[in-house]
PDB file of C-alpha atoms in Angstrom:
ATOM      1  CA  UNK A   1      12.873   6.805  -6.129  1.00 36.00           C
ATOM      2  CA  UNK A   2      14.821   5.479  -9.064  1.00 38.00           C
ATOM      3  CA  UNK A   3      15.024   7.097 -12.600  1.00 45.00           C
ATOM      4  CA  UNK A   4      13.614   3.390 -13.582  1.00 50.00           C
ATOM      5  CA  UNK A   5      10.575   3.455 -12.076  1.00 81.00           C
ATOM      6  CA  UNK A   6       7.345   5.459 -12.792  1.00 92.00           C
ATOM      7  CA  UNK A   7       5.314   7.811 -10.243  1.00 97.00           C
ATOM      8  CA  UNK A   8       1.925   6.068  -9.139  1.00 98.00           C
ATOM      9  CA  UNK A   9      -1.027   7.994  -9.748  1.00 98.00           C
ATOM     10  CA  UNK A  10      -3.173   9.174  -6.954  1.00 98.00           C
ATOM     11  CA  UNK A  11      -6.609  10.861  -7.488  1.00 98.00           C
ATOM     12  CA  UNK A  12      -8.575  13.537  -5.270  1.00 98.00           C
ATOM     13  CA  UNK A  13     -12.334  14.114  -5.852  1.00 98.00           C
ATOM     14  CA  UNK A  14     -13.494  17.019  -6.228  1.00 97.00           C
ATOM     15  CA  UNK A  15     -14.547  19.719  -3.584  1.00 97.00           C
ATOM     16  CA  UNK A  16     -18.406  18.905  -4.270  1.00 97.00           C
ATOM     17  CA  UNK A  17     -19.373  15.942  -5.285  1.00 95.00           C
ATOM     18  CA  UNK A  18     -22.445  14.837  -7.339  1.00 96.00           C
ATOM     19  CA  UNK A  19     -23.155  11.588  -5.737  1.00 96.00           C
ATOM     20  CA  UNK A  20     -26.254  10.515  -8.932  1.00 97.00           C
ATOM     21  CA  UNK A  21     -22.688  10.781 -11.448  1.00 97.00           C
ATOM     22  CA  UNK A  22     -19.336  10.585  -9.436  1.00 98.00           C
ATOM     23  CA  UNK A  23     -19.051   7.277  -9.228  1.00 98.00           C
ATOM     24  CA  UNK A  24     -19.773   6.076 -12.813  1.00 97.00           C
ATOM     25  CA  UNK A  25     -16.918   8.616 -13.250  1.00 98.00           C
ATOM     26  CA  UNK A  26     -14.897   7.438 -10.883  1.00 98.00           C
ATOM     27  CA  UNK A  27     -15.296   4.083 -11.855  1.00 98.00           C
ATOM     28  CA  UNK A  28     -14.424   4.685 -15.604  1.00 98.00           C
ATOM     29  CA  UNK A  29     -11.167   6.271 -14.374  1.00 98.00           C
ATOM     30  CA  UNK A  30     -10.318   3.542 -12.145  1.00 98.00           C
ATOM     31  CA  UNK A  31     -10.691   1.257 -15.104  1.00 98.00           C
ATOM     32  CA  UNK A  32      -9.064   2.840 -17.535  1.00 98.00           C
ATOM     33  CA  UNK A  33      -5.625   3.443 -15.130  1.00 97.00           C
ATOM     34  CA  UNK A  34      -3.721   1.770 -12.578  1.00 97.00           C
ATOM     35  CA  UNK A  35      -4.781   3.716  -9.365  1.00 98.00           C
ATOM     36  CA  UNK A  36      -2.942   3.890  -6.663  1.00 98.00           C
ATOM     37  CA  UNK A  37      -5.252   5.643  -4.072  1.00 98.00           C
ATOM     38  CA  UNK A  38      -8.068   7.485  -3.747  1.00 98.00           C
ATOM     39  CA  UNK A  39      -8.498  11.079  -1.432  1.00 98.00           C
ATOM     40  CA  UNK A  40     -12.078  12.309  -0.908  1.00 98.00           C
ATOM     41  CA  UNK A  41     -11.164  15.932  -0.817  1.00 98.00           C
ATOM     42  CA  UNK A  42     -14.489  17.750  -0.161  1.00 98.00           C
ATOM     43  CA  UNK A  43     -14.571  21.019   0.893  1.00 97.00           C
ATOM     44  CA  UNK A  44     -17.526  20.656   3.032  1.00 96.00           C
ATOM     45  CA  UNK A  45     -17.007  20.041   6.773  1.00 93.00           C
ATOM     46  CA  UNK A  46     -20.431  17.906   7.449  1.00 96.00           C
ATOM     47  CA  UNK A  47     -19.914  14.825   8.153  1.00 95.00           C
ATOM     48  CA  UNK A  48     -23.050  13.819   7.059  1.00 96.00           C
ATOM     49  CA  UNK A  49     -22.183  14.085   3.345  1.00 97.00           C
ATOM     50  CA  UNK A  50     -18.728  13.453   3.863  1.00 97.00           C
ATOM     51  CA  UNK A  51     -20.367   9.999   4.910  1.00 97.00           C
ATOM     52  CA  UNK A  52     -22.436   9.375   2.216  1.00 97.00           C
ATOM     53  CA  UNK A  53     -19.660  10.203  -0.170  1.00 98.00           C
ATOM     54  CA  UNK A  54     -17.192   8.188   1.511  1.00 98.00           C
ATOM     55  CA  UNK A  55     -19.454   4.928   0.959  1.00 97.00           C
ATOM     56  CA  UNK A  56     -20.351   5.939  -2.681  1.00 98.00           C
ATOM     57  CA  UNK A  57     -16.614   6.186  -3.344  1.00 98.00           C
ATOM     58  CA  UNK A  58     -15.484   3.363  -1.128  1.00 98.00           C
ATOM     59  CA  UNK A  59     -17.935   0.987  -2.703  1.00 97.00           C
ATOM     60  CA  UNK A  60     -16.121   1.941  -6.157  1.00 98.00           C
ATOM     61  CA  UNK A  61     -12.055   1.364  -5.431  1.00 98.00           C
ATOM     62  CA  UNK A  62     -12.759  -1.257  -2.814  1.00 97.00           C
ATOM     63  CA  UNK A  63     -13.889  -3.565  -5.815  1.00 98.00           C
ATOM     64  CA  UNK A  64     -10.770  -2.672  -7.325  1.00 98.00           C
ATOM     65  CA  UNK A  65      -8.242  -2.955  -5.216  1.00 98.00           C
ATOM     66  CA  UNK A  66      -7.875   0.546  -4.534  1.00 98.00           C
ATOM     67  CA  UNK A  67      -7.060   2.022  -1.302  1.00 98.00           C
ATOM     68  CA  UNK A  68      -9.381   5.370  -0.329  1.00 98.00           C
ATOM     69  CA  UNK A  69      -8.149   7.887   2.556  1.00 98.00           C
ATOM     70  CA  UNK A  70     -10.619  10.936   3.898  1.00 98.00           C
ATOM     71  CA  UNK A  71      -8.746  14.430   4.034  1.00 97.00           C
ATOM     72  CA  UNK A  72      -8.579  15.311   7.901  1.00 96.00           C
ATOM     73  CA  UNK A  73     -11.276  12.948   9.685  1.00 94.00           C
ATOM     74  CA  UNK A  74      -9.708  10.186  11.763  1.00 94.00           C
ATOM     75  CA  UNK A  75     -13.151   9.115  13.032  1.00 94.00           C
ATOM     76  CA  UNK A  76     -14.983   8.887   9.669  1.00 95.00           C
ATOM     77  CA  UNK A  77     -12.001   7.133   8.071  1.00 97.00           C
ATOM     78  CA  UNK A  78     -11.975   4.399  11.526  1.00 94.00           C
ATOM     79  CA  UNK A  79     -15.796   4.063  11.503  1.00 95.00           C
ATOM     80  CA  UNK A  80     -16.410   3.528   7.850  1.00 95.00           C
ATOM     81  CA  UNK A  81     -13.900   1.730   6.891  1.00 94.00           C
ATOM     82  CA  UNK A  82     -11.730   3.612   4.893  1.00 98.00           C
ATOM     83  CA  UNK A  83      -7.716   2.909   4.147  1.00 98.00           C
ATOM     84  CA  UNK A  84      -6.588   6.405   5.870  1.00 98.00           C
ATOM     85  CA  UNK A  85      -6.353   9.767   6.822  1.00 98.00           C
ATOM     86  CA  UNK A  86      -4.753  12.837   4.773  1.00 98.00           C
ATOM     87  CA  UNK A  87      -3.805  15.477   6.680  1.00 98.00           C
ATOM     88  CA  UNK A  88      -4.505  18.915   4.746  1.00 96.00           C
ATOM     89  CA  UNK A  89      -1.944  21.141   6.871  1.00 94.00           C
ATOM     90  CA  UNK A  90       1.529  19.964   8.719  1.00 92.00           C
ATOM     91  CA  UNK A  91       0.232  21.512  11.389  1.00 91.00           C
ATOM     92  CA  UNK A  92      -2.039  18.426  11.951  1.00 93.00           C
ATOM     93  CA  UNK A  93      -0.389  15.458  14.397  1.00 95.00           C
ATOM     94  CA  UNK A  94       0.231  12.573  12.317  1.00 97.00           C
ATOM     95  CA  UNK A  95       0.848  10.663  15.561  1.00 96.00           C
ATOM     96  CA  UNK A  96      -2.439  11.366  16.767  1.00 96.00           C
ATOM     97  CA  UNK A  97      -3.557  10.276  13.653  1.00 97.00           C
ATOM     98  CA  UNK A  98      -1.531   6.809  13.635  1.00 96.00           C
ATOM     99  CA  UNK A  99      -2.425   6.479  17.143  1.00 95.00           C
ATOM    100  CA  UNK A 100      -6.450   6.795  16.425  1.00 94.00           C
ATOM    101  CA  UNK A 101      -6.245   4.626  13.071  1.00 96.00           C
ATOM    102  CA  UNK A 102      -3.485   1.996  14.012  1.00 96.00           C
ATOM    103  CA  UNK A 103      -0.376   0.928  12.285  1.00 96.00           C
ATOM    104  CA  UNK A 104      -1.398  -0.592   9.273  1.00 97.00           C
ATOM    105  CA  UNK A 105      -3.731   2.765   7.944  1.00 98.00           C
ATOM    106  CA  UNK A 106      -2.389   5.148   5.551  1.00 98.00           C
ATOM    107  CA  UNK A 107      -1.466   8.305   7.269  1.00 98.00           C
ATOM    108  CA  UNK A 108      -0.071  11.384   4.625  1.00 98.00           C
ATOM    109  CA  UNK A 109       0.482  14.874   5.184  1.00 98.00           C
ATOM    110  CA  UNK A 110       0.159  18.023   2.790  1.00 98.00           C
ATOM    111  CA  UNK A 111       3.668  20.002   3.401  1.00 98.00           C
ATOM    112  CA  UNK A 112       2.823  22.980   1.055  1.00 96.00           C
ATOM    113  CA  UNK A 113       6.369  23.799  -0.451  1.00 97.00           C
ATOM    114  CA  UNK A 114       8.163  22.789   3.527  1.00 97.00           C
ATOM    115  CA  UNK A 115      11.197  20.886   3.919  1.00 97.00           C
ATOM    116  CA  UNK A 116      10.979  21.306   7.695  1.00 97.00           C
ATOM    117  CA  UNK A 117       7.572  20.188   7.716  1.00 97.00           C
ATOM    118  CA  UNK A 118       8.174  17.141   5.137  1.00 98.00           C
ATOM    119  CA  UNK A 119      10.938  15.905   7.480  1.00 98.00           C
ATOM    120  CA  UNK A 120       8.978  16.504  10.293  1.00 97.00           C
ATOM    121  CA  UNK A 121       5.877  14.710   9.566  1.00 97.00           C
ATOM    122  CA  UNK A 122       8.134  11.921   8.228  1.00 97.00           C
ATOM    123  CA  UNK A 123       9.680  11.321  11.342  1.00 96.00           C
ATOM    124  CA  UNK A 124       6.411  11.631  13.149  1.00 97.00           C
ATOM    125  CA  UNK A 125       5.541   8.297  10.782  1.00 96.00           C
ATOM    126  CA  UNK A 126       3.427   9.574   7.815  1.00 98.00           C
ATOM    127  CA  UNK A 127       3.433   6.672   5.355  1.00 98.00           C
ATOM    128  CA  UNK A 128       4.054  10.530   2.673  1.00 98.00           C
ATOM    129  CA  UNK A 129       4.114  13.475   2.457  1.00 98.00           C
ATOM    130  CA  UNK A 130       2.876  15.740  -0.225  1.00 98.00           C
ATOM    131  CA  UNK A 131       4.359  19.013  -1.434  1.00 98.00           C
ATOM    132  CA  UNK A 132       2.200  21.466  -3.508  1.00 97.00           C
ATOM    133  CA  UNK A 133       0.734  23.841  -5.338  1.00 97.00           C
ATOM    134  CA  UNK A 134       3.487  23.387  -8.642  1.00 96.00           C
ATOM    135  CA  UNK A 135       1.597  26.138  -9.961  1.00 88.00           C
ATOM    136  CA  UNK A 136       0.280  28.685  -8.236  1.00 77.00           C
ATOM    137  CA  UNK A 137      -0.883  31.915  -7.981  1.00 69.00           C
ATOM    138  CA  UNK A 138      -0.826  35.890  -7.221  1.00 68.00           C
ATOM    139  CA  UNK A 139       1.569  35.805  -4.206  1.00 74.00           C
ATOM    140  CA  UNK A 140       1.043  31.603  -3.586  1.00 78.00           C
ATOM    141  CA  UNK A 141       4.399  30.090  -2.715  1.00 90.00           C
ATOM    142  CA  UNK A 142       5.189  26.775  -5.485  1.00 95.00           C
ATOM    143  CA  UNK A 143       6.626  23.392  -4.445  1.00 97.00           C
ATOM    144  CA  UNK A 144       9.741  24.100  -6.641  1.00 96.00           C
ATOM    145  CA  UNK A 145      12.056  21.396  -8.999  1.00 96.00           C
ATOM    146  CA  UNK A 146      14.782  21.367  -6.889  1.00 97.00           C
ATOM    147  CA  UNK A 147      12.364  20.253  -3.442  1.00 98.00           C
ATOM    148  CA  UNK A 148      11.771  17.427  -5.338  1.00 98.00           C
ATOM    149  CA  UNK A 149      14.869  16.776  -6.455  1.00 98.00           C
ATOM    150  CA  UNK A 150      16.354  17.086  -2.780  1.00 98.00           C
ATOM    151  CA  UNK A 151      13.984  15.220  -1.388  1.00 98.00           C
ATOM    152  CA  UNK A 152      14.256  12.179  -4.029  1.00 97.00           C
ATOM    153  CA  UNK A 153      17.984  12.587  -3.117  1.00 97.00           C
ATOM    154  CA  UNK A 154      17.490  13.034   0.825  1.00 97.00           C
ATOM    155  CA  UNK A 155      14.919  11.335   1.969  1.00 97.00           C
ATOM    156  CA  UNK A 156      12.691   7.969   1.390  1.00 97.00           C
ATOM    157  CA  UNK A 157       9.659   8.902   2.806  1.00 98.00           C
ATOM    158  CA  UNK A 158       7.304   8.742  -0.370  1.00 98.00           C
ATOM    159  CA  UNK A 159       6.450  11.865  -1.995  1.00 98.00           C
ATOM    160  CA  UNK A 160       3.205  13.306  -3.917  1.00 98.00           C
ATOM    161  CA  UNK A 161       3.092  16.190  -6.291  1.00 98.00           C
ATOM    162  CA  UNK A 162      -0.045  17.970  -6.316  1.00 98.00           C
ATOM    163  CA  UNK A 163      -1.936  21.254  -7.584  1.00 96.00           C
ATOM    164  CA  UNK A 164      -1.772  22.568 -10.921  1.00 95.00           C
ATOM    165  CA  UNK A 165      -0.420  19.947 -12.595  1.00 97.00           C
ATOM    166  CA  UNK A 166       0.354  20.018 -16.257  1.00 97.00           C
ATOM    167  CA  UNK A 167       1.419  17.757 -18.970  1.00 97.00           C
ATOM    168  CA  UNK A 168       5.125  19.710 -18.813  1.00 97.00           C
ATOM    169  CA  UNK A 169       5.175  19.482 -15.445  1.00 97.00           C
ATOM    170  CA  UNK A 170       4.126  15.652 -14.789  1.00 98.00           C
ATOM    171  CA  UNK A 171       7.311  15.148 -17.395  1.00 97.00           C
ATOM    172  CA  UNK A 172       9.484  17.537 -15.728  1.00 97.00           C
ATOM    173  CA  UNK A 173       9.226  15.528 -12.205  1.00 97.00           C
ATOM    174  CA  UNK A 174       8.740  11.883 -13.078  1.00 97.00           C
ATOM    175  CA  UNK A 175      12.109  11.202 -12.534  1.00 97.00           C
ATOM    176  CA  UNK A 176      11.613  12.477  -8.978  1.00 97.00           C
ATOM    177  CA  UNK A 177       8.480  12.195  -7.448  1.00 98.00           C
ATOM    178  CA  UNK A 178       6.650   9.003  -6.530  1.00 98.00           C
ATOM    179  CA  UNK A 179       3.064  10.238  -7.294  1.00 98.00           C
ATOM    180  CA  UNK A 180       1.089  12.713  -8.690  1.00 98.00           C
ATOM    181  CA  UNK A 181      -2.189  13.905  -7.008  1.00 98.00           C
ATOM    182  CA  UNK A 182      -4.533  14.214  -9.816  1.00 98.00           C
ATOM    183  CA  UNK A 183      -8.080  15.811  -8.982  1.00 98.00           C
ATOM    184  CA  UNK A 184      -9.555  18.759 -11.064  1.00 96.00           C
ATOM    185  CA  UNK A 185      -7.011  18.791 -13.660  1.00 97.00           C
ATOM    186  CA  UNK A 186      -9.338  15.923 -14.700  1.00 98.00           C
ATOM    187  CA  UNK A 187     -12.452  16.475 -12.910  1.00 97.00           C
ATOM    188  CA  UNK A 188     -13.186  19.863 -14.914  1.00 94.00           C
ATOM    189  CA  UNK A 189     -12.774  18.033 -18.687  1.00 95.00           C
ATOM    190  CA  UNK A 190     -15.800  16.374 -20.079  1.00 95.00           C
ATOM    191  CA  UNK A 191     -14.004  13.432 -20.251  1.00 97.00           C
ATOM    192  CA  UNK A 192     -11.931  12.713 -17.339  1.00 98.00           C
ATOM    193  CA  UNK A 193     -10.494   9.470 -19.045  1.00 98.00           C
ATOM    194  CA  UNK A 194      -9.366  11.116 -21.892  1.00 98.00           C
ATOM    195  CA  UNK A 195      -7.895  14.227 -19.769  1.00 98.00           C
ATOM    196  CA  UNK A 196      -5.825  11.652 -17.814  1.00 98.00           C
ATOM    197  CA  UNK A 197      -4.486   9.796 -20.222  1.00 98.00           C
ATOM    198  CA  UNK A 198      -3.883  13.215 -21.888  1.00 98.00           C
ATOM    199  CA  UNK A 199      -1.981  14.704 -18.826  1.00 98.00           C
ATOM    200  CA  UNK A 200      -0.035  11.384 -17.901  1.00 98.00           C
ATOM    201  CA  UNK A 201       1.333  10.819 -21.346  1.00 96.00           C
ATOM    202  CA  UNK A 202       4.658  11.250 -20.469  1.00 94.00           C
ATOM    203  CA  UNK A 203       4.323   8.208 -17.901  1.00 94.00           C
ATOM    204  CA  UNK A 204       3.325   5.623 -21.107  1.00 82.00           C
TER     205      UNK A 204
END
């Protein structure tokens, strides 16, 4: 990525979802920012209400011209419609992934603070791969600086920072990243608009 050109922004929802208010937040979001994806991120495993919330969301960026991707499930991603898959762990196949969604989906992968497994899901075809937490904690190992800046320097896959994202931080690696994950950095304020625009400042 070039030092003349700004990161996209990429938001997660949050783990639980409160379909009556989500999207009217969403929405606002959407409208206030240039978007350039959306990742339902739910922690639930029940496809069910990953379903529901997949059409509540998909209704919402699809009338703006924002790509949505599902965390892990190929199959709900292919049957409803959705842009893509994110994989939550390298240790998921991105080519099984490609090969159930197709060419033209958006396949990612979550690489935790892993050059091996950045470079390996890139050659497997992920369209990017995302290296996180910045910040962690106790014992949690951090997607450091200098990943970023080797793999801005190394590498052309597209890359996402994500988790625990601050104001500092979003400064500190503009120059070399090519997204930031946003999701309850925002998703916690009252006013997920203004915490954006708060957070992002640095990209204005």
């Amino acid at each position: 990525m070039s030092d003349t050109e700004q990161p996209q922004l990429y938001l997660l929802t949050p783990p639980v979802l409160e379909l009556s208010t989500f999207p009217n937040q969403l929405a606002a979001v959407l409208d206030a920012n240039d978007i350039a994806c959306l990742r339902l991120a739910l922690s639930t495993y029940d496809e069910d209400t990953i379903a529901r919330a997949a059409d509540a969301c998909r209704a919402v960026t699809h009338a703006r011209d924002v790509a949505i991707v599902v965390a892990d499930h190929a199959g709900i991603a292919e049957r409803l419609g959705l842009d893509g898959v994110h994989l939550s762990s390298a240790k998921k196949s991105v080519r099984d992934a490609r090969k159930a969604l197709g060419a033209d989906a958006i396949v990612g992968s979550y690489c935790a603070a892993s050059r091996h497994d950045g470079l390996s899901a890139g050659e497997a075809g992920a369209d990017y791969v995302a290296f996180g937490p910045i910040t962690g904690i106790a014992d949690e190992e951090t997607a450091t600086d200098d990943l970023f800046q080797w793999w801005s320097d190394v590498v052309e896959v597209p890359v996402v920072a994500e988790g625990g994202l601050t104001q500092d931080i979003v400064t500190r690696l503009a120059p070399v990243t090519d997204f930031f994950g946003i999701g309850e950095e925002i998703w916690n304020s009252d006013d997920p608009v203004a915490a954006l625009a708060t957070l992002t400042a640095a990209l204005k």
